[in-house]
GROMACS .gro file of C-alpha atoms in nm:
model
  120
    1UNK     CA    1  -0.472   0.344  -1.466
    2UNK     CA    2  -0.337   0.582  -1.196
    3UNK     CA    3  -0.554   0.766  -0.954
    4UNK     CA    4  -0.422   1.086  -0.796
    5UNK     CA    5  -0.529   1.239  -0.445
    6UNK     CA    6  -0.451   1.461  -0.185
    7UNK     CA    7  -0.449   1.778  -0.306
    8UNK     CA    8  -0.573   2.107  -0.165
    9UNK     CA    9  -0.517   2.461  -0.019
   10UNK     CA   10  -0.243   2.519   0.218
   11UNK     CA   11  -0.029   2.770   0.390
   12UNK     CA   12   0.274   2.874   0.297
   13UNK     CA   13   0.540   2.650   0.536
   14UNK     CA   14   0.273   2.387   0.538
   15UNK     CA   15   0.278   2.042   0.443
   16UNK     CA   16   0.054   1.785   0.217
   17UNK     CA   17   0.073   1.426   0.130
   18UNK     CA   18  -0.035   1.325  -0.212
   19UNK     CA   19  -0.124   0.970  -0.320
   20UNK     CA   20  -0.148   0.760  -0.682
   21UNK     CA   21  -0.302   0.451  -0.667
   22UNK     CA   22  -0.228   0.219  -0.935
   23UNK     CA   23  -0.495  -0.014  -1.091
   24UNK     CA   24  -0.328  -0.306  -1.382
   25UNK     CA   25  -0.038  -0.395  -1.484
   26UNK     CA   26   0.261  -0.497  -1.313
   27UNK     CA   27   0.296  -0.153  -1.093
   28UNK     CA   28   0.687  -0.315  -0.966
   29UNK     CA   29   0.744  -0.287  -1.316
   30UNK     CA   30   0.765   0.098  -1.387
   31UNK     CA   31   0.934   0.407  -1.258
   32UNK     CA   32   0.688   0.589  -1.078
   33UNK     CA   33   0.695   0.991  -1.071
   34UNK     CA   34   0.506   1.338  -0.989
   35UNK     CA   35   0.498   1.588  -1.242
   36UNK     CA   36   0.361   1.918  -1.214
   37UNK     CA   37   0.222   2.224  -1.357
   38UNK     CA   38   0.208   2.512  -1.305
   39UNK     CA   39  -0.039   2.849  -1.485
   40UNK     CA   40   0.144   2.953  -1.812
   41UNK     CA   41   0.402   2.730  -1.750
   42UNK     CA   42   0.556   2.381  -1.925
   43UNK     CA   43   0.453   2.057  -1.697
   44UNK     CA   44   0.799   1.956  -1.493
   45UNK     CA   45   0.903   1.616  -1.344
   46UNK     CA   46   0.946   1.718  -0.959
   47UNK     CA   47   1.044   1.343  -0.813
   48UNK     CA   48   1.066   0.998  -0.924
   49UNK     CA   49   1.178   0.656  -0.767
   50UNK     CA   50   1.258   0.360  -0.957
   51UNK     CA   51   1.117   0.001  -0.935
   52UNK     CA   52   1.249  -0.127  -0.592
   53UNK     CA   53   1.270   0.206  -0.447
   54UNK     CA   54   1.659   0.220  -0.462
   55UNK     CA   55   1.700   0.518  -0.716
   56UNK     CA   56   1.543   0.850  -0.712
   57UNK     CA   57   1.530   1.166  -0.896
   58UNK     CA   58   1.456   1.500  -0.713
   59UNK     CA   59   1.404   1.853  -0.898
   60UNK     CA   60   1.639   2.075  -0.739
   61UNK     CA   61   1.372   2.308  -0.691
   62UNK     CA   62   1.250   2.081  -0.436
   63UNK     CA   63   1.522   1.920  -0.311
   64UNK     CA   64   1.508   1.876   0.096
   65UNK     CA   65   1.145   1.961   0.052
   66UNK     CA   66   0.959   1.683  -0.126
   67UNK     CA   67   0.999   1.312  -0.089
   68UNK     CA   68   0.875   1.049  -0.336
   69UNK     CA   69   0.802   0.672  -0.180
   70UNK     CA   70   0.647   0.383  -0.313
   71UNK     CA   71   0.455   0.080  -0.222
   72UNK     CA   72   0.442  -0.198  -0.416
   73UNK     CA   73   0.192  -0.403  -0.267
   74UNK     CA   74  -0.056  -0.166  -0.252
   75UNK     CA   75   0.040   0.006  -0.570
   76UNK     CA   76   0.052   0.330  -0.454
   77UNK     CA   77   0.356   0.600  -0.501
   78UNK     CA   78   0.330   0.896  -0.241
   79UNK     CA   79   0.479   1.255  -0.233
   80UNK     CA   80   0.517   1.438   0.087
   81UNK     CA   81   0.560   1.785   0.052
   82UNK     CA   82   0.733   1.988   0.339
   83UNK     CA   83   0.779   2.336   0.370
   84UNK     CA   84   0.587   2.458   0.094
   85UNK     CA   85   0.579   2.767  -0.113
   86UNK     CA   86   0.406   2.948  -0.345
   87UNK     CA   87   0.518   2.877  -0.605
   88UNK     CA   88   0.468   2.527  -0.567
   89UNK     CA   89   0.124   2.587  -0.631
   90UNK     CA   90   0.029   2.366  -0.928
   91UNK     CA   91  -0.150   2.041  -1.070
   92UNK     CA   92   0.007   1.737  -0.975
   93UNK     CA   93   0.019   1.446  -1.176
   94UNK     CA   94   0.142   1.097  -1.106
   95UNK     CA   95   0.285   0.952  -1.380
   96UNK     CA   96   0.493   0.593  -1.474
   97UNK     CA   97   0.719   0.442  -1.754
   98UNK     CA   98   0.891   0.138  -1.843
   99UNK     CA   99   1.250   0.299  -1.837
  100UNK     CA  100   1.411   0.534  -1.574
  101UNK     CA  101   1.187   0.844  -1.550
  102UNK     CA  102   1.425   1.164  -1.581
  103UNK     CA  103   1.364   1.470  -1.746
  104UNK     CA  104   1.326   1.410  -2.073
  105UNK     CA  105   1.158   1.065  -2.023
  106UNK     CA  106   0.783   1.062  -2.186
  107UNK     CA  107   0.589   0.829  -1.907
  108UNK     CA  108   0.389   0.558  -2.026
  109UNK     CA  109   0.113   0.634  -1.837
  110UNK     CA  110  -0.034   0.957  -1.666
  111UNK     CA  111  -0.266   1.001  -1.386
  112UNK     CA  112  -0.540   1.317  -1.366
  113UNK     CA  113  -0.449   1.628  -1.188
  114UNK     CA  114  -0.470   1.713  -0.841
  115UNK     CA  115  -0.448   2.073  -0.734
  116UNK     CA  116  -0.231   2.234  -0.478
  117UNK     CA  117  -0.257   2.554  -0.403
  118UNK     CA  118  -0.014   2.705  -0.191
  119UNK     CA  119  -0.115   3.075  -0.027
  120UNK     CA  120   0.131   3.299   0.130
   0.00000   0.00000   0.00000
């Protein structure tokens, strides 16, 4: 089970710090990544890390902006947004699979939304 937090309203330029805990399983077993979603639009992967942390995937719409990081012993996985935008306004969801999470990798497991809302 993966529980999502963090969310909110912010400013454009701003920053936020979202959080997915992890609860079963072997959590140093899966890739670990933050989709999002935005109105009208197709849910995206933004960022992803692998099992130990040593590989990561960044959208290039965020790139230099967002940065995925990972605990393993608390089971939690962590984006830190930077410099936001509108159009980064969306719901966030944590998500995790069994095999490296790219694009067009279906996660095993998905967490519940968490809002962001970005105002300019």
């Amino acid at each position: 089970q993966l529980q999502a937090s963090g969310g909110g309203l912010v400013q454009a330029g701003g920053s936020l710090k979202l959080s997915c805990t992890a609860s079963g399983g072997t959590f140093s077993s899966y890739w670990m990544g933050w989709f999002r979603q935005a109105p009208g639009k197709e849910r995206e992967l933004v960022v992803s890390v692998s099992q130990n942390g040593g590989s990561k995937f960044t959208a290039e719409s965020v790139a230099g902006r967002f940065t995925i990081s990972r605990g393993n012993v608390k089971k939690m996985v962590y984006l830190q947004m930077n410099s936001l935008k509108p159009e980064d306004t969306a719901v966030y969801y944590c998500a995790s699979a069994t095999r490296a999470l790219l694009r067009t990798t279906a996660p095993n497991y998905w967490g519940q939304g968490t809002q962001v809302t970005v105002s300019s």
